[in-house]
Tab-separated table of C-alpha atoms and ligand atoms in Angstrom:
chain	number	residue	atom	x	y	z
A	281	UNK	CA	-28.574	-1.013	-14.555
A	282	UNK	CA	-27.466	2.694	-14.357
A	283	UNK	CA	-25.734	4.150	-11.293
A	284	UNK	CA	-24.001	7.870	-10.917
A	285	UNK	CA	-20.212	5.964	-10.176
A	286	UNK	CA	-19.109	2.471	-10.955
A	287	UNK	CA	-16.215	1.325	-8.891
A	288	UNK	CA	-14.225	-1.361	-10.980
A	289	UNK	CA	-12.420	-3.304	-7.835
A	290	UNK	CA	-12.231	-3.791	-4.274
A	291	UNK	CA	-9.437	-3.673	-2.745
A	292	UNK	CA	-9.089	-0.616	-0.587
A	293	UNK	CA	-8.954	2.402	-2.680
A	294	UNK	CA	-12.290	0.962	-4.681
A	295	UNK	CA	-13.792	0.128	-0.745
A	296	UNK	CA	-12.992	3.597	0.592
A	297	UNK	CA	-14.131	5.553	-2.274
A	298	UNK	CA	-17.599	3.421	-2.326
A	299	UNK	CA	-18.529	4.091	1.629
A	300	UNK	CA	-17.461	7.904	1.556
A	301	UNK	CA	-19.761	8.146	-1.324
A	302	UNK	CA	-22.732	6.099	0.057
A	303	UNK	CA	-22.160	8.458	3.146
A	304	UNK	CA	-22.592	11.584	1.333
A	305	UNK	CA	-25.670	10.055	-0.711
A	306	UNK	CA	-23.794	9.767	-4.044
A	307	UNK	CA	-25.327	5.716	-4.929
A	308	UNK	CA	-22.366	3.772	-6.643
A	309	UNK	CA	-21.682	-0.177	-7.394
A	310	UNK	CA	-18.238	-1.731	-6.720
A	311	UNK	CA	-17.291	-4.964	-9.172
A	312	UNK	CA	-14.668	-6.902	-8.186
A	313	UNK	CA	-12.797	-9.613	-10.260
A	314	UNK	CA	-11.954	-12.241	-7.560
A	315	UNK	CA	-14.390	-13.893	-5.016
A	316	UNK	CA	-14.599	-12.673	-1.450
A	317	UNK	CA	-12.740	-14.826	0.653
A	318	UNK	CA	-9.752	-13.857	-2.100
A	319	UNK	CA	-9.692	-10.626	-0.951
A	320	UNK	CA	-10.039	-10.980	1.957
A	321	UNK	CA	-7.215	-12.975	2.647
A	322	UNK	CA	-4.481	-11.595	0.628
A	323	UNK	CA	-1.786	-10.681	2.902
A	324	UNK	CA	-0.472	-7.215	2.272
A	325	UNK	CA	0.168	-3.709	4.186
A	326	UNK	CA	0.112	-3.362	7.932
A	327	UNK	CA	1.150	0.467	8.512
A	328	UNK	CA	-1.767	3.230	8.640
A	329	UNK	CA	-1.083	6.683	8.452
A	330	UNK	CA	-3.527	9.399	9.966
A	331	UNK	CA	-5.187	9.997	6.230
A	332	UNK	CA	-6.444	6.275	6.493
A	333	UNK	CA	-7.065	5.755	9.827
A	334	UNK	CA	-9.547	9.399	9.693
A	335	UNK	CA	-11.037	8.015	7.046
A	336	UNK	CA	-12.252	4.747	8.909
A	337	UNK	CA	-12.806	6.677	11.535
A	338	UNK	CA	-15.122	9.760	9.664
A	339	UNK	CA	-16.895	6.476	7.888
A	340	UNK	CA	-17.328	4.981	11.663
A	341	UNK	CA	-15.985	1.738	10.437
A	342	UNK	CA	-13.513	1.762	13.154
A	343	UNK	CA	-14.837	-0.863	16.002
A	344	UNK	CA	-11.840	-3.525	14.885
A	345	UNK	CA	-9.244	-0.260	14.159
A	346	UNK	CA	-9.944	0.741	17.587
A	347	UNK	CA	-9.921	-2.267	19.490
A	348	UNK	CA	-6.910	-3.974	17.510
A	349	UNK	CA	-4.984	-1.502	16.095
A	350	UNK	CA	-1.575	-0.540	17.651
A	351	UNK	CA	-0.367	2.833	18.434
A	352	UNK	CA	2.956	3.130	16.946
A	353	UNK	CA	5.227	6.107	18.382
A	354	UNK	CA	8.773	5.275	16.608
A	355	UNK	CA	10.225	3.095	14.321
A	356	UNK	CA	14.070	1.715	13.793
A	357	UNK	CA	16.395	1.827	10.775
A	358	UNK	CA	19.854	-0.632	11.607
A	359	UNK	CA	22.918	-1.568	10.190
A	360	UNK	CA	24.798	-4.386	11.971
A	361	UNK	CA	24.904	-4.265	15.235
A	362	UNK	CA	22.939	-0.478	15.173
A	363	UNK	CA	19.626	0.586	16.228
A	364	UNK	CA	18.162	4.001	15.298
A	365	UNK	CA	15.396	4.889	16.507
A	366	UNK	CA	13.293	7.545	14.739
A	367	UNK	CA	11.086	8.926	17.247
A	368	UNK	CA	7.916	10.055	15.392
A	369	UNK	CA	5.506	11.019	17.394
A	370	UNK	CA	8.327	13.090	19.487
A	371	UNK	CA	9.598	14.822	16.431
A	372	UNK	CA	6.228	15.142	14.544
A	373	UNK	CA	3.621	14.929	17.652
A	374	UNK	CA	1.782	12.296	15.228
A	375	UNK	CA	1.610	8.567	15.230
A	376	UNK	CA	1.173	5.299	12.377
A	377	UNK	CA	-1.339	2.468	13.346
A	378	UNK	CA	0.169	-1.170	12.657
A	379	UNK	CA	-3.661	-2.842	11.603
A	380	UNK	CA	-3.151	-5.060	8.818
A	381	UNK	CA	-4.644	-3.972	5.302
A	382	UNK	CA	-6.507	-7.382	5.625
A	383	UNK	CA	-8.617	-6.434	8.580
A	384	UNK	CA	-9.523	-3.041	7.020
A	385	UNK	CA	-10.554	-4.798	3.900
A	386	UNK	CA	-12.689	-7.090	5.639
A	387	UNK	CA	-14.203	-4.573	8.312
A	388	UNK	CA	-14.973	-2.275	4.732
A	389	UNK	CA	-16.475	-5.646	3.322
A	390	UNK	CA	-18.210	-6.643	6.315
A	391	UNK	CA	-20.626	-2.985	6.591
A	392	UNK	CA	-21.378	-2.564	3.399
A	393	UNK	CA	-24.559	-4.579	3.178
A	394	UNK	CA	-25.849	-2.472	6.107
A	395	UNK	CA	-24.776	0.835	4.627
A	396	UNK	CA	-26.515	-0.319	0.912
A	397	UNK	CA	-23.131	-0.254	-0.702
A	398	UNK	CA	-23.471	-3.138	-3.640
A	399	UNK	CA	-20.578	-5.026	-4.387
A	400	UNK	CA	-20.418	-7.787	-7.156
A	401	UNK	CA	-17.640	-10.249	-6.675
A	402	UNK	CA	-16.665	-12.923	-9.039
A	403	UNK	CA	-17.152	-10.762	-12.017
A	404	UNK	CA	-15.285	-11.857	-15.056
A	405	UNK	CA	-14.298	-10.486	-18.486
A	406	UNK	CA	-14.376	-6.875	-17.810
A	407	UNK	CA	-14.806	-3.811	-19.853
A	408	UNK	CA	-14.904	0.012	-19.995
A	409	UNK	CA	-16.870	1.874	-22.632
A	410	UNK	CA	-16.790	5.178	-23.758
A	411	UNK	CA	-14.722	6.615	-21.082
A	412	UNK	CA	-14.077	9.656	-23.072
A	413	UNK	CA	-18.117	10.210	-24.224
A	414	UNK	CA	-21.094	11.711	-22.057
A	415	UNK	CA	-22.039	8.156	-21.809
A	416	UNK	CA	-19.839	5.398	-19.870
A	417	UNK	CA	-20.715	2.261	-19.274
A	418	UNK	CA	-19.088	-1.345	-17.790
A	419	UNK	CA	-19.919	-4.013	-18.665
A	420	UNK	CA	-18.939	-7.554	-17.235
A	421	UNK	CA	-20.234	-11.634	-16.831
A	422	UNK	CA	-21.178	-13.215	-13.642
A	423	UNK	CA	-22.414	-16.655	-13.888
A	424	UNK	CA	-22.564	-16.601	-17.536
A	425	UNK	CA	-24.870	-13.602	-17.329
A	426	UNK	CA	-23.853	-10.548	-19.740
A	427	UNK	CA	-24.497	-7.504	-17.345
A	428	UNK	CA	-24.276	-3.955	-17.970
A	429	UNK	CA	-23.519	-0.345	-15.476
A	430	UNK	CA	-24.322	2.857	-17.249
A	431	UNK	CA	-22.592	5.491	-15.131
A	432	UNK	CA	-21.105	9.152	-15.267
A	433	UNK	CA	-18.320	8.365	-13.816
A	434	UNK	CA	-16.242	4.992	-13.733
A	435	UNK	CA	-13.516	4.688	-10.814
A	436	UNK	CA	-10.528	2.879	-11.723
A	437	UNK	CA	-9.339	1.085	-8.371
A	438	UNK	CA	-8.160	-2.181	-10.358
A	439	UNK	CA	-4.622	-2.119	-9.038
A	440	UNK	CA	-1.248	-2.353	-11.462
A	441	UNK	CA	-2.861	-5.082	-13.181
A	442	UNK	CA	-6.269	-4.169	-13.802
A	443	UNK	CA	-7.785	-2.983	-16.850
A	444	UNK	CA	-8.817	0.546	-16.168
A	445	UNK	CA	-5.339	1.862	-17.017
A	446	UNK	CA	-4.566	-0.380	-19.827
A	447	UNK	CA	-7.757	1.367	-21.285
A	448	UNK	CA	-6.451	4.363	-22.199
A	449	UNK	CA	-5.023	4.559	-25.598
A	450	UNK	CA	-1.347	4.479	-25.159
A	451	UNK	CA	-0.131	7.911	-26.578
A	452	UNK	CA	-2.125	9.691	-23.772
A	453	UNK	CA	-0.509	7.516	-21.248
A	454	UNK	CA	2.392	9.327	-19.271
A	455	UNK	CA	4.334	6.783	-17.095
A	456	UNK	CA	7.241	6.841	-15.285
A	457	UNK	CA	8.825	3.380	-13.836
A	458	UNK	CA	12.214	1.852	-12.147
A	459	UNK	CA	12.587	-2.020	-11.004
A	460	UNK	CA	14.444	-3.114	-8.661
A	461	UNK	CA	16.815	-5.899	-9.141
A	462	UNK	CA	15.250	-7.854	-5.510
A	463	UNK	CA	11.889	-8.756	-4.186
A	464	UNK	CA	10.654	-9.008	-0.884
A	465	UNK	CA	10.082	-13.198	0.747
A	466	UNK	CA	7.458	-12.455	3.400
A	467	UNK	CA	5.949	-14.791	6.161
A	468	UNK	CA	3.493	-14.506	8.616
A	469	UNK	CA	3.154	-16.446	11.495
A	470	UNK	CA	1.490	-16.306	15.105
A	471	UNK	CA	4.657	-15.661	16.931
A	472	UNK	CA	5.377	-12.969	19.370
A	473	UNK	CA	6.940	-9.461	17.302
A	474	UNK	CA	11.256	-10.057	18.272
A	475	UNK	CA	10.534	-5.841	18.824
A	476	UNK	CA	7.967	-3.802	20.197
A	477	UNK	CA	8.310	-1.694	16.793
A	478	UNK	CA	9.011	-2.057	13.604
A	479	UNK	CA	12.818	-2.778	12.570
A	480	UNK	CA	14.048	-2.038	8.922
A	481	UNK	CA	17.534	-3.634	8.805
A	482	UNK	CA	20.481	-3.092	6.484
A	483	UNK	CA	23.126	-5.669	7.615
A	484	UNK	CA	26.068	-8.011	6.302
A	485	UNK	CA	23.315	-10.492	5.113
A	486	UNK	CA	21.076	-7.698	3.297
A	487	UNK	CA	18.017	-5.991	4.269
A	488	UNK	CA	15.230	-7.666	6.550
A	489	UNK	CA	12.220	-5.790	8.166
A	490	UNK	CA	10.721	-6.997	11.039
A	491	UNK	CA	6.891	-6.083	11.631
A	492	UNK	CA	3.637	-7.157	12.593
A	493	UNK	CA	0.265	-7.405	13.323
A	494	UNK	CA	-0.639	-7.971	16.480
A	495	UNK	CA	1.525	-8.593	20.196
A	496	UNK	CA	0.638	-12.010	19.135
A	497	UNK	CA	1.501	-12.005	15.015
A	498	UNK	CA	4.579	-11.113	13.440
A	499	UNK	CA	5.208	-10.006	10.310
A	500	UNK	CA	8.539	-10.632	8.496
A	501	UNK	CA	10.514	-10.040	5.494
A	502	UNK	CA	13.762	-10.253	3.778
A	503	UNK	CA	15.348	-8.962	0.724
A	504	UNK	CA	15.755	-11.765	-1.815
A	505	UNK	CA	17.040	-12.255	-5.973
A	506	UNK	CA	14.411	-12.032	-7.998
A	507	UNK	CA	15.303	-15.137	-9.305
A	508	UNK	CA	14.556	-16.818	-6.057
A	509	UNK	CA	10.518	-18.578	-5.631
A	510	UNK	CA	8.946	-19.405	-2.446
A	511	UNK	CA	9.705	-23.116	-3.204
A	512	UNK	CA	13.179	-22.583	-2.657
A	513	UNK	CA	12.622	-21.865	0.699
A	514	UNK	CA	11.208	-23.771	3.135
A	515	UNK	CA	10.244	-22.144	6.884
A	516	UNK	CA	13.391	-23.561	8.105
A	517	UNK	CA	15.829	-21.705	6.155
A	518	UNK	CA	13.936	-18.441	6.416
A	519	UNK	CA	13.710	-18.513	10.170
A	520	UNK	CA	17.425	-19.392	10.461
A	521	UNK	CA	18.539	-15.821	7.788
A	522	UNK	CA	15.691	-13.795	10.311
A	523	UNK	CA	17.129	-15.388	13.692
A	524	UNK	CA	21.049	-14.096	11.953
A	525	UNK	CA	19.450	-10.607	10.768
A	526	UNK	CA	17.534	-9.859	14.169
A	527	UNK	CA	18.155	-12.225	17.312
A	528	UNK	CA	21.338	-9.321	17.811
A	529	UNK	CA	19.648	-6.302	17.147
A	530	UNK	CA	15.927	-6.990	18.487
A	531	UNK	CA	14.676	-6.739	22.266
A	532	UNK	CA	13.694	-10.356	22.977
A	533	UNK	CA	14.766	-12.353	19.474
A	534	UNK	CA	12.977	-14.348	16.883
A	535	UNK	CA	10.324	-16.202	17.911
A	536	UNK	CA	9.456	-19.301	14.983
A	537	UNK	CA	6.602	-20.937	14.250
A	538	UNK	CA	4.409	-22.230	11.776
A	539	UNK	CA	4.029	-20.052	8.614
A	540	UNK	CA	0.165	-18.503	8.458
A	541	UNK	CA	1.490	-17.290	4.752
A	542	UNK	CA	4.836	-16.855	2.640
A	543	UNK	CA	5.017	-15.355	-0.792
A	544	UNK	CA	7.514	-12.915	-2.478
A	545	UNK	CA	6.831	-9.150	-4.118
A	546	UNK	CA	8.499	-7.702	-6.477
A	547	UNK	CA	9.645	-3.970	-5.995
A	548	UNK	CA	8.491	-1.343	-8.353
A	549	UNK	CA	8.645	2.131	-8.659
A	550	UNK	CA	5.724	3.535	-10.947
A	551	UNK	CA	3.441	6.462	-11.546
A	552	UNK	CA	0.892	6.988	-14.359
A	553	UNK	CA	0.451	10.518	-14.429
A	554	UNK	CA	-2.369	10.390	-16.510
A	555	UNK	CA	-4.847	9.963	-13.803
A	556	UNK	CA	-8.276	11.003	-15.374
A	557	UNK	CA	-9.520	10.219	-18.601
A	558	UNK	CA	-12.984	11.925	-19.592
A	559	UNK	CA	-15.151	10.115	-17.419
A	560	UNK	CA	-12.394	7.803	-15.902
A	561	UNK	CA	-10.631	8.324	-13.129
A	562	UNK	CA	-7.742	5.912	-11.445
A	563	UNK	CA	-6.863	5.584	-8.209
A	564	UNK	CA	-4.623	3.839	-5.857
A	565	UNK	CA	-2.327	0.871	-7.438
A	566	UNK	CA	-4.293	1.750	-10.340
A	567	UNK	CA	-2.114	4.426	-10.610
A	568	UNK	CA	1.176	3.930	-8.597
A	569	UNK	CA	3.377	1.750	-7.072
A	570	UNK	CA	5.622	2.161	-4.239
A	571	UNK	CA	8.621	-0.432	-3.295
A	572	UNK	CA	6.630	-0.851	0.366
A	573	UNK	CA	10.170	0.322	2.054
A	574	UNK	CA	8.164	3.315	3.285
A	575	UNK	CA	4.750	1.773	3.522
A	576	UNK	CA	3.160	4.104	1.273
A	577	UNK	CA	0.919	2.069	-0.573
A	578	UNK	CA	-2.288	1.373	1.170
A	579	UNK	CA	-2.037	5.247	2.301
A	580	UNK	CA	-1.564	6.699	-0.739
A	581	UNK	CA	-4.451	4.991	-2.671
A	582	UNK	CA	-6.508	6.425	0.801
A	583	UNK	CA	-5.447	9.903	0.161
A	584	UNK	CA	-5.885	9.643	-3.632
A	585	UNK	CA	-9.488	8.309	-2.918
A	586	UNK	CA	-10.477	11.194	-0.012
A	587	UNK	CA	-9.501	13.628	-2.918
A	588	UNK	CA	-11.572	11.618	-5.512
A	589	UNK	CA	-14.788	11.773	-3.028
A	590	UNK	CA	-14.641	14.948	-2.363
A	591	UNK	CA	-14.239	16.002	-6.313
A	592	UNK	CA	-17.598	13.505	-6.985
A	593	UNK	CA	-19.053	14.431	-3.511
A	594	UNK	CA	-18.972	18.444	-4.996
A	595	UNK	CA	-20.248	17.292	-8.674
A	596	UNK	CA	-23.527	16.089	-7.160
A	597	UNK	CA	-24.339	18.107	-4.265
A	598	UNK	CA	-23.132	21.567	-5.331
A	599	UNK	CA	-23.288	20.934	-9.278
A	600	UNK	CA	-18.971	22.375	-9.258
A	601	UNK	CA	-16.726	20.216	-11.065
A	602	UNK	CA	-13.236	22.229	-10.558
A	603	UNK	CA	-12.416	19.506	-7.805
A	604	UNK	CA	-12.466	16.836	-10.585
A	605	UNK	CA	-10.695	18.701	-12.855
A	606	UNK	CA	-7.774	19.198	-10.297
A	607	UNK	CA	-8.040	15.714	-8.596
A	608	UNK	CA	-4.775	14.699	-11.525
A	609	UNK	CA	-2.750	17.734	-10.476
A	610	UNK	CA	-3.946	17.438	-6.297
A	611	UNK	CA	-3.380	13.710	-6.181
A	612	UNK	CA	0.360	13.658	-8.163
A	613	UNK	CA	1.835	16.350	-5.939
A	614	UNK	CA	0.973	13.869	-3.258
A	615	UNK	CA	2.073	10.750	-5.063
A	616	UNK	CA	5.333	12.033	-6.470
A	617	UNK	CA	6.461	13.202	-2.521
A	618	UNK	CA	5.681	9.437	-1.400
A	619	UNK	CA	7.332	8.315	-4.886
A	620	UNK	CA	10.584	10.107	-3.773
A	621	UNK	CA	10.433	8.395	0.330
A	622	UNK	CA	9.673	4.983	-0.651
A	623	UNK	CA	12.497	5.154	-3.148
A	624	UNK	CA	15.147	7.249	-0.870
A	625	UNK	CA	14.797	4.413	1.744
A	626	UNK	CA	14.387	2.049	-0.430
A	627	UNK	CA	18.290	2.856	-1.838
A	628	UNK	CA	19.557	3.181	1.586
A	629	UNK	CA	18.560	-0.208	3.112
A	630	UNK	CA	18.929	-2.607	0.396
A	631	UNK	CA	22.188	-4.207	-0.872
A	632	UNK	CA	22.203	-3.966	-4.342
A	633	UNK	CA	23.695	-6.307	-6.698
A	634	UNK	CA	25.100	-3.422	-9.252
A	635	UNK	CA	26.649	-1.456	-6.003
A	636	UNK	CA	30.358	-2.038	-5.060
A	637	UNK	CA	32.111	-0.964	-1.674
A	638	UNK	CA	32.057	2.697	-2.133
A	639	UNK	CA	28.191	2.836	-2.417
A	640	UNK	CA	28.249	0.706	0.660
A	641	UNK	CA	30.435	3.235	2.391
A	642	UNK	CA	27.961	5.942	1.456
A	643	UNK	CA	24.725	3.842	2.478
A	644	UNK	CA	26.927	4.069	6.044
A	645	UNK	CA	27.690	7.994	5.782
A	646	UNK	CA	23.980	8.426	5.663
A	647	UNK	CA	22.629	6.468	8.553
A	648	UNK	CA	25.850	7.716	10.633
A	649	UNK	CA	24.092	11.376	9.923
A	650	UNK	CA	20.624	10.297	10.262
A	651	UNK	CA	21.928	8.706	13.537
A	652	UNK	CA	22.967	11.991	14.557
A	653	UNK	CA	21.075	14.722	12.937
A	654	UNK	CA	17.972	15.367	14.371
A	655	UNK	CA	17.086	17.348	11.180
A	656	UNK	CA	17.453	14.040	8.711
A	657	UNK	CA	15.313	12.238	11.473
A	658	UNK	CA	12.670	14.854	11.261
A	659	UNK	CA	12.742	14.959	7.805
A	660	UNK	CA	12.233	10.695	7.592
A	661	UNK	CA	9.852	10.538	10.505
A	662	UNK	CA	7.320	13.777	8.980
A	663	UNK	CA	7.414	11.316	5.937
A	664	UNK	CA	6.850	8.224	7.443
A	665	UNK	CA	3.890	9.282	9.351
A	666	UNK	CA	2.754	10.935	5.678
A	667	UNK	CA	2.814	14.640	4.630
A	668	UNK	CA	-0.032	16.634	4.716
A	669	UNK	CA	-3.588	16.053	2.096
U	840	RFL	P1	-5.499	-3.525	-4.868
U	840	RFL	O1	-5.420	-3.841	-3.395
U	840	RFL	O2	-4.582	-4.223	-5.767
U	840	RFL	O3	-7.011	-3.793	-5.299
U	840	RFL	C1	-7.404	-3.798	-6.651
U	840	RFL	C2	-8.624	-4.676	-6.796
U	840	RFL	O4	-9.064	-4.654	-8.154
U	840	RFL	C3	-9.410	-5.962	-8.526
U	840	RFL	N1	-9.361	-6.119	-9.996
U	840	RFL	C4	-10.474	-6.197	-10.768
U	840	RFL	N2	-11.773	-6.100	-10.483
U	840	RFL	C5	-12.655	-6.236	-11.499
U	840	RFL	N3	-12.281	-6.512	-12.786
U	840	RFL	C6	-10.984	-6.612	-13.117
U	840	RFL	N4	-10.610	-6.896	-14.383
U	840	RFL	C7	-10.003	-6.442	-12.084
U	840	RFL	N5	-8.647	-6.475	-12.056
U	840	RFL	C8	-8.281	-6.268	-10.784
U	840	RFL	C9	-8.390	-6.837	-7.814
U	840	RFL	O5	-8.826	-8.189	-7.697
U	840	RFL	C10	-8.306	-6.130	-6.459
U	840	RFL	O6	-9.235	-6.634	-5.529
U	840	RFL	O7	-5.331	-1.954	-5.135
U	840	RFL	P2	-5.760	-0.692	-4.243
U	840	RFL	O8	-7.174	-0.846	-3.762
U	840	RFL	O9	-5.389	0.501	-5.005
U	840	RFL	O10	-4.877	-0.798	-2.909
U	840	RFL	C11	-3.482	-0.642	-2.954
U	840	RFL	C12	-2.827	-1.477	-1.857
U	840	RFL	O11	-3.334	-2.786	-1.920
U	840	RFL	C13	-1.297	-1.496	-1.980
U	840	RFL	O12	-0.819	-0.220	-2.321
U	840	RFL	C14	-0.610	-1.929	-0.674
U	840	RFL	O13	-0.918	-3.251	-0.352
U	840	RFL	C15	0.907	-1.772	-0.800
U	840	RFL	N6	1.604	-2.259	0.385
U	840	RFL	C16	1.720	-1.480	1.527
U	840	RFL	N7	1.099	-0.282	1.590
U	840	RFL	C17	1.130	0.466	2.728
U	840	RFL	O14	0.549	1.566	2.765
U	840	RFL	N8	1.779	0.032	3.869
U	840	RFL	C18	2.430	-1.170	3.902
U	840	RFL	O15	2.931	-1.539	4.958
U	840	RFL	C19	2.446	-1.965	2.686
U	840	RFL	N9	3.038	-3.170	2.657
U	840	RFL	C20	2.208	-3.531	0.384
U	840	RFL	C21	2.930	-3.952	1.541
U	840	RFL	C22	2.085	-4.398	-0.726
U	840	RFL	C23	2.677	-5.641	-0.696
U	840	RFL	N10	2.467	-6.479	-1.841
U	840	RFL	C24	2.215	-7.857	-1.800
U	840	RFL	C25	2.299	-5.893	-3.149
U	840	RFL	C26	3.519	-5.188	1.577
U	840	RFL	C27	3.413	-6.040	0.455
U	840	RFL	C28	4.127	-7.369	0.553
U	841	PHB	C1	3.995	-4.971	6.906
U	841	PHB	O1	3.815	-5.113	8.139
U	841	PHB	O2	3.501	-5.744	6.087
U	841	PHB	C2	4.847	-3.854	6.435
U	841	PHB	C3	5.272	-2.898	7.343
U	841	PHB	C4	6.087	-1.844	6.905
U	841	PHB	C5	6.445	-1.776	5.581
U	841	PHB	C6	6.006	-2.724	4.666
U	841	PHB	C7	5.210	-3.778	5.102
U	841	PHB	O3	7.258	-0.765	5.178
């Protein structure tokens, strides 16, 4: 088979980039590892900034967006007994959506048959060839079934683990990378939200976010070892640490009921600066990954992807390449900014093993000024609502 762009996964950044290029007439093929219901049920982001909401909306995949989403105007950062609320849309006259990354992977699923956007899923064994020639090509098995994509271009939106990046041989590779020493125990559950927005706590017991999805479905999580497994903690005990981190500091309390899901992330900082190579391009988790303190992730691989389309988008209908050759250097200065968020609030709401009393003190200093300064609210609310393409 030969296609102009081959789309290796699809999660959102490999979904995105396949419909804005079907829309513009550029044909492409998107082939994805795990089987459909997979995707669609993995339980991840729930915040949508204005780059990813336009984008559903300029692909008119928006019915479920429009219907469901939820029009967030402020968020709150607390310590103890302390609420702060950052007032976005008052300080930045712009808004975030909470519509869970699950829902926009399905509605993206669910139209592309009608738009004639292919997608293979359940394709195994995986390869890239000759990124760096005139001639790329994928090839992968479904079925037992040896198949083959020639392409021009080949769109790496694998995620962290996927083999796009590891493709590149390794001195070309510049990568950047922290860990933190803590992951994130999440549940879901059809409960009523204990606020009407979003709470990111840093209290005596640690940090603990309270989110959700819908005035119906809440969406929890707490800061725990990274030694720690889901095993070792049954609904019980996780409702009991949320009811101590939030029944104080929320409007009506947690409500608890049965868990819809429960799994733990770790957090990582990372960027791959080598974005393009010949023919190859990465995008989205491919490339980056944000501790999801700031909710950055599912936006960022939306903004790397409207840059991507509009660099293949100008190859093909006006025959100028200079957008792909800049997509590395656009894209990074974008990345790097959301890099230095997720991380900066990352550091202020966890409780780190390695920090002692005085780095507590100064995790205090700066919400007592952000509770005060309308300048350091500004400055986290134009972030949280995402900086400019
Ligand atoms: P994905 O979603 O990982 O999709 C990559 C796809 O590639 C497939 N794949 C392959 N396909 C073919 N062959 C292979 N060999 C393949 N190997 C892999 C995979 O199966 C998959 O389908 O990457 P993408 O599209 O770049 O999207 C990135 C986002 O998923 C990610 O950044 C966000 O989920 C991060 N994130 C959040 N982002 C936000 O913007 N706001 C949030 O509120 C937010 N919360 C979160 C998050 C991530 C979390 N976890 C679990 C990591 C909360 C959590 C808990
Ligand atoms: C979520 O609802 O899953 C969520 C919200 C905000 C974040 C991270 C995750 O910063």
């Amino acid at each position: 088979m030969r296609k102009p762009v081959a789309i290796i996964g699809a999660g959102p950044s490999g979904l995105l980039l396949g419909h804005l290029l079907k829309q513009a007439g550029v044909d492409c093929i998107i082939v994805e590892r795990q089987a459909r219901e997979y995707v669609e049920g993995r339980i991840r982001a729930g915040v949508l900034e204005t780059v990813t909401t336009d984008l559903m909306h300029k692909l008119g995949i928006d019915t479920g967006l429009n219907a469901n989403g939820l029009h967030e105007e402020g968020f709150n950062l607390a310590d103890g007994e302390r609420r702060i609320r950052i007032e976005i849309t008052a300080l930045t006259g712009k808004h975030v959506v909470v519509y869970g990354q699950t829902e926009v992977t399905r509605d993206l699923i669910d139209a592309a048959p009608e738009r004639g956007l292919e997608i293979v899923f359940e394709a195994k064994d995986l390869a890239i060839h000759g990124a760096d020639s005139d001639a790329p090509a994928i090839t992968y098995s479904r079925d037992g079934i040896e198949h083959r994509v020639d392409c021009d271009f080949i769109a790496g939106c694998d995620g962290f683990h996927g083999p796009s990046r590891k493709s590149i041989p390794a001195p070309l590779v510049r990568e950047f990378e922290r860990e933190y020493p803590f992951g994130w125990l999440g549940i879901l559950a059809d409960v009523p939200p204990c606020h009407p927005e979003l709470i990111y706590s840093n209290g005596p017991r640690g940090f603990a976010l309270a989110s959700m999805r819908s005035p119906t479905r809440s969406r929890y999580y707490i800061q725990v070892p990274l030694t720690d497994r889901v095993e070792d903690w049954s609904e019980d005990r996780l409702w009991e640490e949320l009811a101590l981190r939030f029944d104080s500091i929320s409007e009506r309390g947690v409500t608890r009921g049965p868990a819809l899901e429960m799994s733990i992330a770790p957090l990582r900082s990372y960027v791959c600066e080598t974005m393009r190579h010949g023919r190859l391009f990465l995008a989205g988790d491919a490339a980056h990954i944000v501790p999801p303190t700031g909710a950055k992730g599912l936006n960022l691989a939306a903004s790397d992807v409207a840059y991507l389309a509009d660099a293949l988008i100008g190859h093909y209908r006006q025959g100028d390449d200079s957008a792909l050759a800049a997509y590395e250097a656009r894209a990074l200065a974008r990345i790097w900014k959301a890099e230095r968020f997720s991380w900066y609030l990352t550091k202020l709401m966890h409780r780190f093993p390695e920090d002692g009393p005085f780095e507590h003190r100064m995790q205090q200093a700066e919400l007592n000024y952000v509770a005060q300064s309308r300048a350091m609210q500004l400055a986290i609310a134009e972030n949280y609502v995402g900086l400019p393409l």
